[in-house]
Short mmCIF file of C-alpha atoms in Angstrom, two decimals:
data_model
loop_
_atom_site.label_atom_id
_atom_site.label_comp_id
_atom_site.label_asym_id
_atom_site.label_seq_id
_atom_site.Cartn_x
_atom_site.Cartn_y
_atom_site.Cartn_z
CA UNK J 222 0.00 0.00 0.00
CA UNK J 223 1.32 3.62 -0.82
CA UNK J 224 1.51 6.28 1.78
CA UNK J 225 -0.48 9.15 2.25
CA UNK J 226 2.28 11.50 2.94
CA UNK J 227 3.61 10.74 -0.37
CA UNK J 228 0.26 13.04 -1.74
CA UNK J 229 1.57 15.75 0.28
CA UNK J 230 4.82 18.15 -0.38
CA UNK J 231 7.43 18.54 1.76
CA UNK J 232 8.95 22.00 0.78
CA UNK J 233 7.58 23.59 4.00
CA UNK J 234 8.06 21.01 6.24
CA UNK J 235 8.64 22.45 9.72
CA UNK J 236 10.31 19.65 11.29
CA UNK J 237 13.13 20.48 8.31
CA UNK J 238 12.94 23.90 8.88
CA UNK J 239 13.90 23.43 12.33
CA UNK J 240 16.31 20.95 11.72
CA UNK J 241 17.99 23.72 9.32
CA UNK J 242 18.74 25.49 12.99
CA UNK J 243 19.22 22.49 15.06
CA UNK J 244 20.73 19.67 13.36
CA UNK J 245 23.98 20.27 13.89
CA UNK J 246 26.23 18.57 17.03
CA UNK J 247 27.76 21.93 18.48
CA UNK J 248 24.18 23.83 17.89
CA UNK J 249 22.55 21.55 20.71
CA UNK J 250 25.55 21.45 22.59
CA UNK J 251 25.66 24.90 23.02
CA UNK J 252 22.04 25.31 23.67
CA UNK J 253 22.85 22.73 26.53
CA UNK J 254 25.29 25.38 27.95
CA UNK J 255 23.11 27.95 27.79
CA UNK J 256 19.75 25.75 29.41
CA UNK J 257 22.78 24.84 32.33
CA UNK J 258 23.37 28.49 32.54
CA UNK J 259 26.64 28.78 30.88
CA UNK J 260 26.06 31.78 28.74
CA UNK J 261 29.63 33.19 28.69
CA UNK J 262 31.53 32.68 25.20
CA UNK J 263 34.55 31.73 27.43
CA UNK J 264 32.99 30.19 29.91
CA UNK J 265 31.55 27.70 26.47
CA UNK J 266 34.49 27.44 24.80
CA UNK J 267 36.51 26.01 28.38
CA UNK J 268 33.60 23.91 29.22
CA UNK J 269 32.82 22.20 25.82
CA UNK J 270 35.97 22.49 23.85
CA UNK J 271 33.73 23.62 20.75
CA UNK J 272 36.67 25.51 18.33
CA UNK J 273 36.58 29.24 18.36
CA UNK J 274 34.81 29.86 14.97
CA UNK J 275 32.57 27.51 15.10
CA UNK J 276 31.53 28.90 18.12
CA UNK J 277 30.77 32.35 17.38
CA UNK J 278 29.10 31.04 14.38
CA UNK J 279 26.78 28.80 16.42
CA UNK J 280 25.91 31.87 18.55
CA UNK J 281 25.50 34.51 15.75
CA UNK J 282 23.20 31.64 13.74
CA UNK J 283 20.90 31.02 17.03
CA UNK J 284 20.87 35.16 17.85
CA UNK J 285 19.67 35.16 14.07
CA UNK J 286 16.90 33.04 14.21
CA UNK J 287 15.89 34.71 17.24
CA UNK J 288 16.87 31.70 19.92
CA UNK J 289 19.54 33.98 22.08
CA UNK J 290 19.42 37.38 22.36
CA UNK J 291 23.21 39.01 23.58
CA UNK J 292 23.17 40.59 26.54
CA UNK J 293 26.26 43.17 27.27
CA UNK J 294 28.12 42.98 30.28
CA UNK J 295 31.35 44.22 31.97
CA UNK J 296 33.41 42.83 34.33
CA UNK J 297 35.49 45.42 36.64
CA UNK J 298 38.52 47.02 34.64
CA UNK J 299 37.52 44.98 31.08
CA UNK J 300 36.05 45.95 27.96
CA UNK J 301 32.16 45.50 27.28
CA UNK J 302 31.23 41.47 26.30
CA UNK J 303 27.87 40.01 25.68
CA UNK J 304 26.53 36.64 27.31
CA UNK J 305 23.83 34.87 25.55
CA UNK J 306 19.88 34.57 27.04
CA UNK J 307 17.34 32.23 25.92
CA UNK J 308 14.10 34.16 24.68
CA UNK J 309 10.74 32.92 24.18
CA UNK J 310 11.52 31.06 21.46
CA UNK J 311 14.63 29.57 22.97
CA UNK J 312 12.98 28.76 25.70
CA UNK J 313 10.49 26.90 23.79
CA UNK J 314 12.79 24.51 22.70
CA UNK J 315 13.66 23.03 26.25
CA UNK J 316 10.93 20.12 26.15
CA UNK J 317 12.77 19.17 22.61
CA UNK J 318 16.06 19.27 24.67
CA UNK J 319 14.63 16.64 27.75
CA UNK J 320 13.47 14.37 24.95
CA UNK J 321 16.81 14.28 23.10
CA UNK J 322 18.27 13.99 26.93
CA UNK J 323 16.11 11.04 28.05
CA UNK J 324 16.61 9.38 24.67
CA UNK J 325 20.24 9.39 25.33
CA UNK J 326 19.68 8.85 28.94
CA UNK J 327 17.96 5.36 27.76
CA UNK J 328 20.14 4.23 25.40
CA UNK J 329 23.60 5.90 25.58
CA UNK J 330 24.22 6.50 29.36
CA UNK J 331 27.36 4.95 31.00
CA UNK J 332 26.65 1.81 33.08
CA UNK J 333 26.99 4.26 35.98
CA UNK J 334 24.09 6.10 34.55
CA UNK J 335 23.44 9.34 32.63
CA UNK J 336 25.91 12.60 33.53
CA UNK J 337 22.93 15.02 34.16
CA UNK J 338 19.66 14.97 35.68
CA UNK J 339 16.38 17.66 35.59
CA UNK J 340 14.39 17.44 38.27
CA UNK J 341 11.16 20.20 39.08
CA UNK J 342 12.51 23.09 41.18
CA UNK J 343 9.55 23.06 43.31
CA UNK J 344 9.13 19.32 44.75
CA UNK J 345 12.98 17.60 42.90
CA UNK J 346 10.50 14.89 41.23
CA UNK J 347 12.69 14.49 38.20
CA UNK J 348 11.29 15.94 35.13
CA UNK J 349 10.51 13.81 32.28
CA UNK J 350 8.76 15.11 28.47
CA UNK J 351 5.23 13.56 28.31
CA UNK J 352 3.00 13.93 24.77
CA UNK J 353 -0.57 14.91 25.39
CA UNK J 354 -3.14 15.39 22.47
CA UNK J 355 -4.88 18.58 22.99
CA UNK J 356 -7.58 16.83 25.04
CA UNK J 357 -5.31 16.24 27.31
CA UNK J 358 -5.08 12.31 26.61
CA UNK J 359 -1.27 10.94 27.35
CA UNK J 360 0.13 9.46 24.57
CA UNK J 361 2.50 7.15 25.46
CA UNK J 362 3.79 5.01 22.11
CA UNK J 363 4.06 6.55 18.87
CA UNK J 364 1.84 4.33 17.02
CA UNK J 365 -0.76 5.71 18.64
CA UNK J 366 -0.57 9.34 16.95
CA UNK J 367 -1.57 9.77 13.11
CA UNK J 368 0.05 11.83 11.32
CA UNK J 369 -2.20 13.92 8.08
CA UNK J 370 -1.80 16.77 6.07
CA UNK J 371 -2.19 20.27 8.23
CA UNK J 372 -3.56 23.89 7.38
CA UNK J 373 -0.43 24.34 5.17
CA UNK J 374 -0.44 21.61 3.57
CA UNK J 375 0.03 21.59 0.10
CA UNK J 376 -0.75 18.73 -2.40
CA UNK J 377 1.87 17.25 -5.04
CA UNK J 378 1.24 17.95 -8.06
#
């Protein structure tokens, strides 16, 4: 049987849209840093050992698309430097972030167990990405969501 997403173009595909700002290594590593509160260029480059131009081009692409913003700073007796802040939109992206985590929590953790762990400010439960449907039902294995065509959808011709 043929699929039905093979009636449907992919040219505005979201998922590759934001893969265009995502997909590479040092992009979610430094998004990492800055979700850990690293948000020093120094302070990145020590921690992660990401090369010098590929990190100011990781941080000028994110402040592009409008994931960081720079925010200046000074420390006593040095020139002006900018950290980097999540906004909205950066922000947005931490539930994608727990899901990569607790993928590679499950099946790329040491035998000692995974390096990092969230946990909810409030009560320290740890904090774990759940998919709802917008009635609020849990969804809890992907065979149980359909994907189909959405308001932008565009047939091929």
């Amino acid at each position: 049987m043929r699929p039905a997403a093979l009636d449907w173009e992919i040219d505005n595909c979201t998922i590759g849209r934001a893969m265009a700002i995502l997909g590479e290594r040092w992009t979610v590593v430094v998004l990492r840093e800055v979700f850990n509160g690293v948000r020093r260029f120094d302070d990145m480059r020590e921690r992660t050992g990401i090369p010098r131009q590929v990190l100011t081009n990781r941080l000028a692409g994110l402040v592009g698309q409008g994931v960081l913003r720079r925010e200046p700073y000074r420390e006593p007796g040095a020139r002006l430097r900018h950290e980097y802040r999540l906004t909205d939109k950066g922000l947005d992206l931490w539930p994608v972030l727990v899901a990569v985590l607790e993928w590679g929590d499950r099946y790329l953790a040491d035998p000692e167990g995974p390096p990092l762990e969230t946990a909810h400010r409030d009560c320290g439960a740890p904090v774990r990405a759940v998919l709802r449907c917008a009635a609020g039902h849990e969804v809890a294995d992907p065979r149980e969501v359909l994907p189909r065509p959405g308001p932008g959808a565009r047939r091929r011709a």
